[in-house]
Amino acid sequence: MRLAALQADFGRWLRAECPDAATRLGGGAGLDVYLNNYRSQLVAALQSSFPQLQRWLGETAFLAAAARHVEASPPSAWTLDAYGEDFPATIAALYPDDPECAELARIEWALAAAFTTPDLAPLSAESLGEVQWETARFAFMPTLAMLPVTSNAAALWQSLVDGTVPPAVQRLPAPGAVLLWRDGFNPSFRTIEQAEATAILQLEAGMQFGALCTALADAHGEAGSAAIVGGWLGAWLRDGLLAALR
Amino acid sequence: MAHPHRFGLGLRKPHYADFLEAAAPVPVDFVEVISENFMVPGGRPRDILRRVRERHPVALHGVSMSVGSADGVDRDYLQRLRALVDAVEPLFVSDHLCWTRFGDFQSHDLLPLPYTEEALRTVCDNVDAAQTALGRTMLIENPSSYLAFDRADMTEWAFLDALCARTGCELLLDVNNIFVSATNHGFDAHAYLAGIPAARVRQIHLAGHSRGETLLIDTHDKPVPDPVWALYAEALARVGPVATMIERDDAIPPLAELLAELDHARAIAALRVAA
């Protein structure tokens, strides 16, 4: 058997326990060792990436979800650390009526991803002294992540980390978002309302700051919109979410 | 050319504080890290590695290069590793004689190769490509294995000998892996040591293993057992002074226990020098 055929067969054995492939590989106890190593390592990677989700679901349910994911989603990334990227989608499929489960998983994954993002200096408040606000365009940190949420999953995650009794699951009055970033070496997050999430997306798409204020003034008046946008901008600067003027 | 005896440990999370915060550096000559854990853009892992590097020479030990892949090595992976190599200026860069990836499938396990002429050509091509991309000589480690293919043309040690001769690569000799594979496949560990190109061995790994139902499993979760220490002494007699380290990946004990094991390696090496 050529090397490529052997490796294709080994892959079939690990992914699907294909008996024909096992026969061609010569069978034996060694194949079971590799199969066990493969599966147990992937499950361990998911346990390592989603400790709070495991607490929330309970070990039995988590391991069942992990086994389902290992069977359906063989790894393709160069690093085992990336294996959990699609696990929130598996959780969403397994718990369609409990969106907080997948949202908890997405938050946990995004926080872990933020842990190793590039070391970049954010825009400082001092550098905004001469800015022409009407035409200013902002770039957010490339390491900023924003996840849509419909539940209080962020509060659930925090209580699980803190070891306190989690609050009751709640649907948000309106869909919102969770902002996630790295603050120094520590991942950080906060929940925001849809209006702020929309503003961030608009600015990211190149909208001028003045145009954002004008758009909000239609609904909130000039003074109201200035207060709202000023509050957002202050928080973005405080949290180090802005990368540059562009 | 004779190489110096060096004694090191693998850097693992439970020991970060020992390595980074103690007033005096940990008494090791080098520290080995798993390359993939630090092939990231930034954040705490890179900061930890930078601070460790300020105190110790660092060896980069990879698990995902997949030099045995029939469809070649991943160029993107090599670029990431090269960036880390340039940042760390490591003592050694090593990976395993195995394959982990084929096509889009990543097993994340060290899978066995058939020791055939075809596989040798593949591994030589891949090691050549890696050494070119990295701009340096690599160390290739003998794996533990649980499956031997009937169609092999040569022994593992003959395969390694030919690999070194054709590519100029050097060896990371895992003495525990020799013991595990020799037991599992019924070959002679002494013949293995006699057959490797001794002058190419630059580093030795020492570790423990577990006994499965029918096979020994390379679990790295126990102290180095006596038969492996005996094989280590024999290996030193064959290869001479070499960098040696204890490799523990699971059930990680306090650092003092690993340092005591490392002292045992030092004592065996000192006896060999005296002899």
mmCIF file with all atom_site columns, N, CA and C in Angstrom, chain A residues 1 38 58 66 77 92 109 135 159 177 183 225 236:
data_model
loop_
_atom_site.group_PDB
_atom_site.id
_atom_site.type_symbol
_atom_site.label_atom_id
_atom_site.label_alt_id
_atom_site.label_comp_id
_atom_site.label_asym_id
_atom_site.label_entity_id
_atom_site.label_seq_id
_atom_site.pdbx_PDB_ins_code
_atom_site.Cartn_x
_atom_site.Cartn_y
_atom_site.Cartn_z
_atom_site.occupancy
_atom_site.B_iso_or_equiv
_atom_site.pdbx_formal_charge
_atom_site.auth_seq_id
_atom_site.auth_comp_id
_atom_site.auth_asym_id
_atom_site.auth_atom_id
_atom_site.pdbx_PDB_model_num
ATOM 1  N N  . MET A 1 1   ? 0.847   -1.199 0.000  1.00 0.00 ? 1   MET A N  1
ATOM 2  C CA . MET A 1 1   ? 0.000   0.000  0.000  1.00 0.00 ? 1   MET A CA 1
ATOM 3  C C  . MET A 1 1   ? 0.882   1.249  0.000  1.00 0.00 ? 1   MET A C  1
ATOM 4  N N  . TYR A 1 38  ? -6.900  9.549  19.977 1.00 0.00 ? 38  TYR A N  1
ATOM 5  C CA . TYR A 1 38  ? -7.489  10.592 19.117 1.00 0.00 ? 38  TYR A CA 1
ATOM 6  C C  . TYR A 1 38  ? -8.739  11.179 19.770 1.00 0.00 ? 38  TYR A C  1
ATOM 7  N N  . GLY A 1 58  ? -23.355 20.373 33.010 1.00 0.00 ? 58  GLY A N  1
ATOM 8  C CA . GLY A 1 58  ? -23.093 19.162 33.784 1.00 0.00 ? 58  GLY A CA 1
ATOM 9  C C  . GLY A 1 58  ? -22.191 18.242 32.976 1.00 0.00 ? 58  GLY A C  1
ATOM 10 N N  . ALA A 1 66  ? -19.673 16.619 23.521 1.00 0.00 ? 66  ALA A N  1
ATOM 11 C CA . ALA A 1 66  ? -18.301 16.542 22.998 1.00 0.00 ? 66  ALA A CA 1
ATOM 12 C C  . ALA A 1 66  ? -18.157 15.324 22.087 1.00 0.00 ? 66  ALA A C  1
ATOM 13 N N  . ALA A 1 77  ? -7.487  22.180 11.828 1.00 0.00 ? 77  ALA A N  1
ATOM 14 C CA . ALA A 1 77  ? -6.538  23.276 12.074 1.00 0.00 ? 77  ALA A CA 1
ATOM 15 C C  . ALA A 1 77  ? -5.191  22.730 12.521 1.00 0.00 ? 77  ALA A C  1
ATOM 16 N N  . ALA A 1 92  ? -25.542 24.685 19.789 1.00 0.00 ? 92  ALA A N  1
ATOM 17 C CA . ALA A 1 92  ? -26.782 25.322 19.305 1.00 0.00 ? 92  ALA A CA 1
ATOM 18 C C  . ALA A 1 92  ? -27.718 24.283 18.702 1.00 0.00 ? 92  ALA A C  1
ATOM 19 N N  . TRP A 1 109 ? -15.537 30.831 24.108 1.00 0.00 ? 109 TRP A N  1
ATOM 20 C CA . TRP A 1 109 ? -14.559 30.658 23.020 1.00 0.00 ? 109 TRP A CA 1
ATOM 21 C C  . TRP A 1 109 ? -13.916 31.993 22.656 1.00 0.00 ? 109 TRP A C  1
ATOM 22 N N  . THR A 1 135 ? -15.586 64.781 10.440 1.00 0.00 ? 135 THR A N  1
ATOM 23 C CA . THR A 1 135 ? -15.138 63.892 9.353  1.00 0.00 ? 135 THR A CA 1
ATOM 24 C C  . THR A 1 135 ? -14.306 62.709 9.859  1.00 0.00 ? 135 THR A C  1
ATOM 25 N N  . SER A 1 159 ? -20.967 34.404 36.670 1.00 0.00 ? 159 SER A N  1
ATOM 26 C CA . SER A 1 159 ? -21.288 33.751 37.947 1.00 0.00 ? 159 SER A CA 1
ATOM 27 C C  . SER A 1 159 ? -20.637 32.373 38.026 1.00 0.00 ? 159 SER A C  1
ATOM 28 N N  . ALA A 1 177 ? -25.627 42.626 22.364 1.00 0.00 ? 177 ALA A N  1
ATOM 29 C CA . ALA A 1 177 ? -24.336 42.070 21.933 1.00 0.00 ? 177 ALA A CA 1
ATOM 30 C C  . ALA A 1 177 ? -23.386 42.067 23.126 1.00 0.00 ? 177 ALA A C  1
ATOM 31 N N  . ASP A 1 183 ? -7.645  43.019 27.774 1.00 0.00 ? 183 ASP A N  1
ATOM 32 C CA . ASP A 1 183 ? -7.239  44.167 28.567 1.00 0.00 ? 183 ASP A CA 1
ATOM 33 C C  . ASP A 1 183 ? -5.910  43.800 29.221 1.00 0.00 ? 183 ASP A C  1
ATOM 34 N N  . SER A 1 225 ? -28.230 62.838 21.244 1.00 0.00 ? 225 SER A N  1
ATOM 35 C CA . SER A 1 225 ? -27.302 61.985 20.495 1.00 0.00 ? 225 SER A CA 1
ATOM 36 C C  . SER A 1 225 ? -25.869 62.258 20.916 1.00 0.00 ? 225 SER A C  1
ATOM 37 N N  . TRP A 1 236 ? -15.245 53.328 24.944 1.00 0.00 ? 236 TRP A N  1
ATOM 38 C CA . TRP A 1 236 ? -14.330 52.670 23.988 1.00 0.00 ? 236 TRP A CA 1
ATOM 39 C C  . TRP A 1 236 ? -12.879 53.069 24.287 1.00 0.00 ? 236 TRP A C  1
#
